[in-house]
């Protein structure tokens, strides 16, 4: 393409460049620039527009470089050449053309640079990692579901003023039974299928021997919880384990009553089973409390209705067996014989106690169908909690 | 204990629905676990007579009957072989609904119209007999006249609700219908029926000519013996067998059934001997003689000992008192005379005997909990009254009662203030009295109340027992709920609790799942775990009465359960197993109780990452495992733990260590030996870390801060050749001692022993950082320290600086 005169005119750059995109998205203000050029050097406006589209439409870095050289190259670039010619122009035209060409040079350089960054960014994103691939992931550990429930209960009772007392798992018969008011040869012992280590030494069948040890060590008032593993000599099946977990609570002081017990148990029930849960206390016999009671909560599955709706028809709730109630804990006022056995005076202090099983809570809360799962430690089970 | 409502209605007047009665019993502490309905209604089934039987024209097996069901003749097709003209049968008319749900319709059977159905006993679900049409004239279940057209319902007892009652251990009175009736009566304010009042007031009285001697008055203070002659052993009438069946018991014969009925009604066990088989005839209640034995009713020979109480005749034991009768004095079909026993045995004696023999019965269950000592005469009178009904030929003969019970009722005092204090609400003396009287306690007003305890309530022996009665009667649901105050106590988290919480959190943070594994393990499992930490398997603690071989020994640490879990998970296809447990370990102690200690055990094997799809994914090795345990120790603030070579059975040689602080050994770590792992069915390398949490120093003391240096640190690398046997630990300690305070950190960054290393040597390279707290270190100082360090390694470790 030969210069016919000192003014590069339309047609200096290939017509095909006109199909390039409006550079407005690369560098804003294109319309204003064109207007300004038409004002000061109208013949240059068309060349500018084509060149700017040519730069914006360069398909890859090589093409961009080629076009950039053709337009702005230090020796052979059309704008550079045109600027070299400016001195030959008449004085008043020299000024306007010089200004227009300098603007064109700056504006096109900006567009060229913007297109270059854009093309580089696109190239980077093609050569970078596939972000949809998974990363190098370390293992994640989860606390055991029973540990979570135990922590939740200990936190709850901590808030109610209870400290933890950890007591032994192997225990003297005297602490597991005798001092808890199980008379020798009493049938109540039959409810506790007991593992013996030697005559007079047992695996504790409940966490209650901790009361005796704590009360023998300390003076009232006291508020303690006793978490831990207990043992019953039972055949293991889906709903029975010979090793399971309980938490007992004990509150002994000058005027502790069943009304206090009820307040505590209802707080527990609402915290663990939800604010809407209904509770009831019914009498039950344990040798170590008098009066004794059992707390039931409204069934968490059927909401106490005793029936569930399944595919539009009513069926008896299998969890509460239609009764609408679930037994969740045993409780009562500490038996005066137990207080006497630890050297407390039942006329000076009274107390309440309660006990519950962790597995029961976990099974209800998470729908765990088999008690054996808790000690099996299948990682596919553990990882869910 | 089952409670049929029909039987309850025999004793108290109430029209409360079974559900209401169940609720009342539950509220009183007799938990009703379920209500079942026994028997059926038979709408549309009537008594009918077969007029004529003809062969069905189109079917050999069928007959065509003309039947009179009371409203005109009907034509009925019947397939039973026993149908005959004149037979009285149950006819299901068109529209009738049978218990199985079948609704009878008019139909054509092989072209002949059938306007109903003749029923078998099984179709009516009154027995399993499906052999033929029920012959009403032969049917023993029938009661009342067989009038044609009479609803079949009227021949049977109406459907009955039966409550399933859980009787508390301390309430033997609840093991009888009468005892439960008392509770229902109190709850609903119902009255005894007239018959009930008469039965409760009736007293046995007999002649005094039977030879009866109570040699052990403590074991048996009361005994009524009544001889009965002219007995014929026959099946029970339907009302009697039906009643037992509703309690889940099989009918035997009228005499045996009657004793069972009294047991279930009054809670008083009765026993009948064949009088002709008693030598004398006489009864001696005594301790068994050494070497004596008895074949009990269940056919087994029982060796007796002098701890056991027996019923004997003049020569030999004929029953284990309160537990079970002997086979050779049993009532049989040939029996014509009986001796009835109605006794009170000491609960403990019966319990010990029952346990020693491993033999329990409905009788022993009641005696060991405490039968009402005053109910005997009423129960015996009731038996004899019913005997006249079921066996009219029976005549009373010789009899005697011996009674050494003092017959006085226990009296207790109840302070209304005690009641208010325990319950948390003041009910007042009058309400307390009202509630106690509803349970038939006799109460003298005043403060305290003087309360006489009914004979059937052995569970009430102290004042607080009366408080429970008052609370129970008033209703536990009506006790108020008080706000929670805690005067004089405040919750404390112990140092130990916090330490354990930190130990668990720090393991979780290292990507290990928390496991809870069994304490009870097998002998082999426990022995493997014991040897790893230097415990002699002889010092393990074993159960005397294990329920299985898999769980007969107390674990010495949580290791066995974790290895079990590891094997389980690998079998299930896990790519890695990473578990830890905080739990108790047991070993024999000095005294009777085993020593218990709290362990943290961590186990890892398998892939290094939960996910990696490049070369970074490798099976983790000992260094990976050890690194995470070191950082765990750091998080536990264990002060400069030392890892020392350690070997014991079960560890892979050269890949195990013990970990100690300055004051004590706190744990063991290493890779397990493949041969140990094979015993657990594990084929991959497993790394284990076992720490005694109680041996860790307390976390209690707050940290005193040391300020981080602010002047520029100087970094240097030093590499040494040292003899191959020299450990990193030795070199590091030597460098630290030689460097003095200015050395801020030292890390080994390269261990090498390939080509280029002199024979018998290895290369250890350390990155060092020096810093002074007060000023910038100059080059000369650093060089001086470095020279001392090189010198020390040369002298003390036999090494030399590795030139670049």
Short mmCIF file of N, CA and C in Angstrom, two decimals, chain B residues 509-578:
data_model
loop_
_atom_site.label_atom_id
_atom_site.label_comp_id
_atom_site.label_asym_id
_atom_site.label_seq_id
_atom_site.Cartn_x
_atom_site.Cartn_y
_atom_site.Cartn_z
N UNK B 509 -8.34 -33.03 65.05
CA UNK B 509 -7.74 -32.07 64.14
C UNK B 509 -6.70 -32.73 63.23
N UNK B 510 -6.18 -33.89 63.64
CA UNK B 510 -5.23 -34.61 62.80
C UNK B 510 -5.92 -35.61 61.88
N UNK B 511 -7.22 -35.45 61.76
CA UNK B 511 -7.94 -36.27 60.79
C UNK B 511 -8.18 -37.70 61.22
N UNK B 512 -8.27 -37.94 62.54
CA UNK B 512 -8.63 -39.27 63.01
C UNK B 512 -10.06 -39.25 63.53
N UNK B 513 -10.81 -40.28 63.20
CA UNK B 513 -12.16 -40.40 63.74
C UNK B 513 -12.09 -40.92 65.16
N UNK B 514 -12.99 -40.45 65.99
CA UNK B 514 -13.03 -40.96 67.35
C UNK B 514 -13.82 -42.27 67.37
N UNK B 515 -13.22 -43.29 67.98
CA UNK B 515 -13.89 -44.57 68.12
C UNK B 515 -14.23 -44.81 69.59
N UNK B 516 -15.29 -45.59 69.84
CA UNK B 516 -15.56 -46.11 71.18
C UNK B 516 -15.61 -47.63 71.00
N UNK B 517 -14.66 -48.33 71.56
CA UNK B 517 -14.60 -49.77 71.32
C UNK B 517 -14.87 -50.55 72.60
N UNK B 518 -15.17 -51.85 72.46
CA UNK B 518 -15.55 -52.63 73.65
C UNK B 518 -14.43 -52.78 74.67
N UNK B 519 -14.83 -52.78 75.92
CA UNK B 519 -13.90 -53.06 77.02
C UNK B 519 -13.63 -54.56 77.11
N UNK B 520 -14.67 -55.35 76.83
CA UNK B 520 -14.56 -56.80 77.01
C UNK B 520 -14.10 -57.42 75.70
N UNK B 521 -12.96 -58.10 75.75
CA UNK B 521 -12.37 -58.65 74.54
C UNK B 521 -11.94 -60.09 74.80
N UNK B 522 -11.42 -60.74 73.77
CA UNK B 522 -11.02 -62.14 73.95
C UNK B 522 -9.64 -62.21 74.62
N UNK B 523 -9.32 -63.38 75.12
CA UNK B 523 -8.04 -63.61 75.79
C UNK B 523 -6.86 -63.24 74.85
N UNK B 524 -6.94 -63.74 73.61
CA UNK B 524 -5.85 -63.50 72.67
C UNK B 524 -5.70 -62.01 72.36
N UNK B 525 -6.82 -61.35 72.14
CA UNK B 525 -6.78 -59.92 71.82
C UNK B 525 -6.15 -59.12 72.96
N UNK B 526 -6.56 -59.46 74.19
CA UNK B 526 -6.04 -58.73 75.34
C UNK B 526 -4.56 -59.00 75.52
N UNK B 527 -4.13 -60.26 75.28
CA UNK B 527 -2.72 -60.61 75.47
C UNK B 527 -1.85 -59.88 74.45
N UNK B 528 -2.29 -59.82 73.21
CA UNK B 528 -1.55 -59.08 72.18
C UNK B 528 -1.34 -57.64 72.62
N UNK B 529 -2.42 -57.02 73.10
CA UNK B 529 -2.35 -55.61 73.48
C UNK B 529 -1.47 -55.42 74.71
N UNK B 530 -1.51 -56.37 75.63
CA UNK B 530 -0.72 -56.25 76.86
C UNK B 530 0.77 -56.28 76.53
N UNK B 531 1.18 -57.24 75.67
CA UNK B 531 2.62 -57.39 75.37
C UNK B 531 3.18 -56.13 74.72
N UNK B 532 2.40 -55.46 73.89
CA UNK B 532 2.90 -54.27 73.20
C UNK B 532 3.41 -53.22 74.17
N UNK B 533 2.79 -53.12 75.33
CA UNK B 533 3.18 -52.08 76.28
C UNK B 533 3.80 -52.69 77.54
N UNK B 534 4.32 -53.90 77.37
CA UNK B 534 5.09 -54.50 78.45
C UNK B 534 4.29 -54.96 79.65
N UNK B 535 2.99 -55.26 79.43
CA UNK B 535 2.20 -55.81 80.53
C UNK B 535 2.21 -57.33 80.38
N UNK B 536 2.51 -58.04 81.45
CA UNK B 536 2.48 -59.49 81.43
C UNK B 536 1.02 -59.95 81.33
N UNK B 537 0.69 -60.76 80.30
CA UNK B 537 -0.70 -61.20 80.17
C UNK B 537 -1.24 -61.89 81.44
N UNK B 538 -0.33 -62.34 82.29
CA UNK B 538 -0.80 -62.94 83.55
C UNK B 538 -1.48 -61.89 84.43
N UNK B 539 -1.19 -60.61 84.17
CA UNK B 539 -1.80 -59.56 85.00
C UNK B 539 -3.07 -58.99 84.41
N UNK B 540 -3.61 -59.65 83.40
CA UNK B 540 -4.89 -59.21 82.86
C UNK B 540 -6.01 -59.58 83.83
N UNK B 541 -7.13 -58.89 83.70
CA UNK B 541 -8.27 -59.17 84.57
C UNK B 541 -9.35 -59.87 83.75
N UNK B 542 -9.85 -60.97 84.30
CA UNK B 542 -10.82 -61.78 83.56
C UNK B 542 -12.18 -61.80 84.25
N UNK B 543 -13.24 -61.95 83.46
CA UNK B 543 -14.58 -62.09 84.04
C UNK B 543 -14.74 -63.50 84.59
N UNK B 544 -15.46 -63.60 85.71
CA UNK B 544 -15.77 -64.94 86.24
C UNK B 544 -16.89 -65.58 85.43
N UNK B 545 -17.79 -64.75 84.94
CA UNK B 545 -18.99 -65.30 84.26
C UNK B 545 -19.20 -64.65 82.90
N UNK B 546 -18.24 -64.83 81.97
CA UNK B 546 -18.41 -64.19 80.66
C UNK B 546 -19.60 -64.77 79.92
N UNK B 547 -20.17 -63.98 79.01
CA UNK B 547 -21.28 -64.49 78.20
C UNK B 547 -20.79 -65.01 76.86
N UNK B 548 -19.52 -64.71 76.50
CA UNK B 548 -18.97 -65.29 75.27
C UNK B 548 -17.46 -65.26 75.32
N UNK B 549 -16.83 -66.07 74.49
CA UNK B 549 -15.36 -66.11 74.45
C UNK B 549 -14.80 -64.83 73.87
N UNK B 550 -15.60 -64.14 73.09
CA UNK B 550 -15.17 -62.90 72.46
C UNK B 550 -15.07 -61.76 73.46
N UNK B 551 -15.69 -61.94 74.61
CA UNK B 551 -15.68 -60.86 75.60
C UNK B 551 -15.57 -61.44 76.99
N UNK B 552 -14.36 -61.89 77.31
CA UNK B 552 -14.18 -62.49 78.63
C UNK B 552 -13.05 -61.85 79.42
N UNK B 553 -12.28 -60.97 78.77
CA UNK B 553 -11.13 -60.35 79.45
C UNK B 553 -11.28 -58.83 79.35
N UNK B 554 -10.88 -58.11 80.42
CA UNK B 554 -10.89 -56.65 80.37
C UNK B 554 -9.66 -56.18 79.59
N UNK B 555 -9.87 -55.30 78.66
CA UNK B 555 -8.76 -54.82 77.84
C UNK B 555 -7.72 -54.12 78.71
N UNK B 556 -6.43 -54.32 78.38
CA UNK B 556 -5.40 -53.56 79.11
C UNK B 556 -5.31 -52.13 78.58
N UNK B 557 -5.79 -51.91 77.36
CA UNK B 557 -5.80 -50.58 76.74
C UNK B 557 -6.83 -50.66 75.62
N UNK B 558 -7.17 -49.54 74.98
CA UNK B 558 -8.14 -49.63 73.87
C UNK B 558 -7.59 -50.27 72.60
N UNK B 559 -6.35 -50.79 72.63
CA UNK B 559 -5.76 -51.35 71.42
C UNK B 559 -6.61 -52.47 70.79
N UNK B 560 -7.11 -53.45 71.57
CA UNK B 560 -7.82 -54.55 70.90
C UNK B 560 -9.03 -54.08 70.10
N UNK B 561 -9.80 -53.18 70.67
CA UNK B 561 -11.00 -52.71 69.97
C UNK B 561 -10.64 -51.95 68.70
N UNK B 562 -9.54 -51.18 68.77
CA UNK B 562 -9.14 -50.42 67.59
C UNK B 562 -8.66 -51.36 66.48
N UNK B 563 -7.95 -52.42 66.86
CA UNK B 563 -7.51 -53.38 65.83
C UNK B 563 -8.71 -54.12 65.24
N UNK B 564 -9.67 -54.45 66.09
CA UNK B 564 -10.91 -55.06 65.58
C UNK B 564 -11.57 -54.14 64.56
N UNK B 565 -11.68 -52.86 64.96
CA UNK B 565 -12.35 -51.89 64.07
C UNK B 565 -11.55 -51.72 62.79
N UNK B 566 -10.22 -51.75 62.91
CA UNK B 566 -9.35 -51.61 61.74
C UNK B 566 -9.63 -52.75 60.77
N UNK B 567 -9.62 -53.98 61.30
CA UNK B 567 -9.86 -55.14 60.44
C UNK B 567 -11.26 -55.06 59.80
N UNK B 568 -12.24 -54.67 60.60
CA UNK B 568 -13.60 -54.56 60.09
C UNK B 568 -13.66 -53.58 58.91
N UNK B 569 -13.05 -52.41 59.10
CA UNK B 569 -13.14 -51.39 58.05
C UNK B 569 -12.38 -51.79 56.79
N UNK B 570 -11.22 -52.45 56.98
CA UNK B 570 -10.47 -52.89 55.80
C UNK B 570 -11.29 -53.94 55.03
N UNK B 571 -11.92 -54.85 55.78
CA UNK B 571 -12.78 -55.84 55.11
C UNK B 571 -13.88 -55.17 54.31
N UNK B 572 -14.34 -54.03 54.83
CA UNK B 572 -15.43 -53.32 54.16
C UNK B 572 -14.91 -52.40 53.05
N UNK B 573 -13.60 -52.52 52.74
CA UNK B 573 -13.08 -51.80 51.59
C UNK B 573 -12.58 -50.40 51.86
N UNK B 574 -12.38 -50.03 53.13
CA UNK B 574 -11.87 -48.69 53.42
C UNK B 574 -10.45 -48.55 52.87
N UNK B 575 -10.12 -47.37 52.29
CA UNK B 575 -8.78 -47.17 51.73
C UNK B 575 -7.81 -46.78 52.84
N UNK B 576 -8.33 -46.37 53.97
CA UNK B 576 -7.49 -46.02 55.10
C UNK B 576 -8.31 -46.21 56.36
N UNK B 577 -7.65 -46.48 57.47
CA UNK B 577 -8.34 -46.49 58.75
C UNK B 577 -7.57 -45.56 59.66
N UNK B 578 -8.24 -44.58 60.20
CA UNK B 578 -7.61 -43.59 61.09
C UNK B 578 -8.55 -43.41 62.26
#
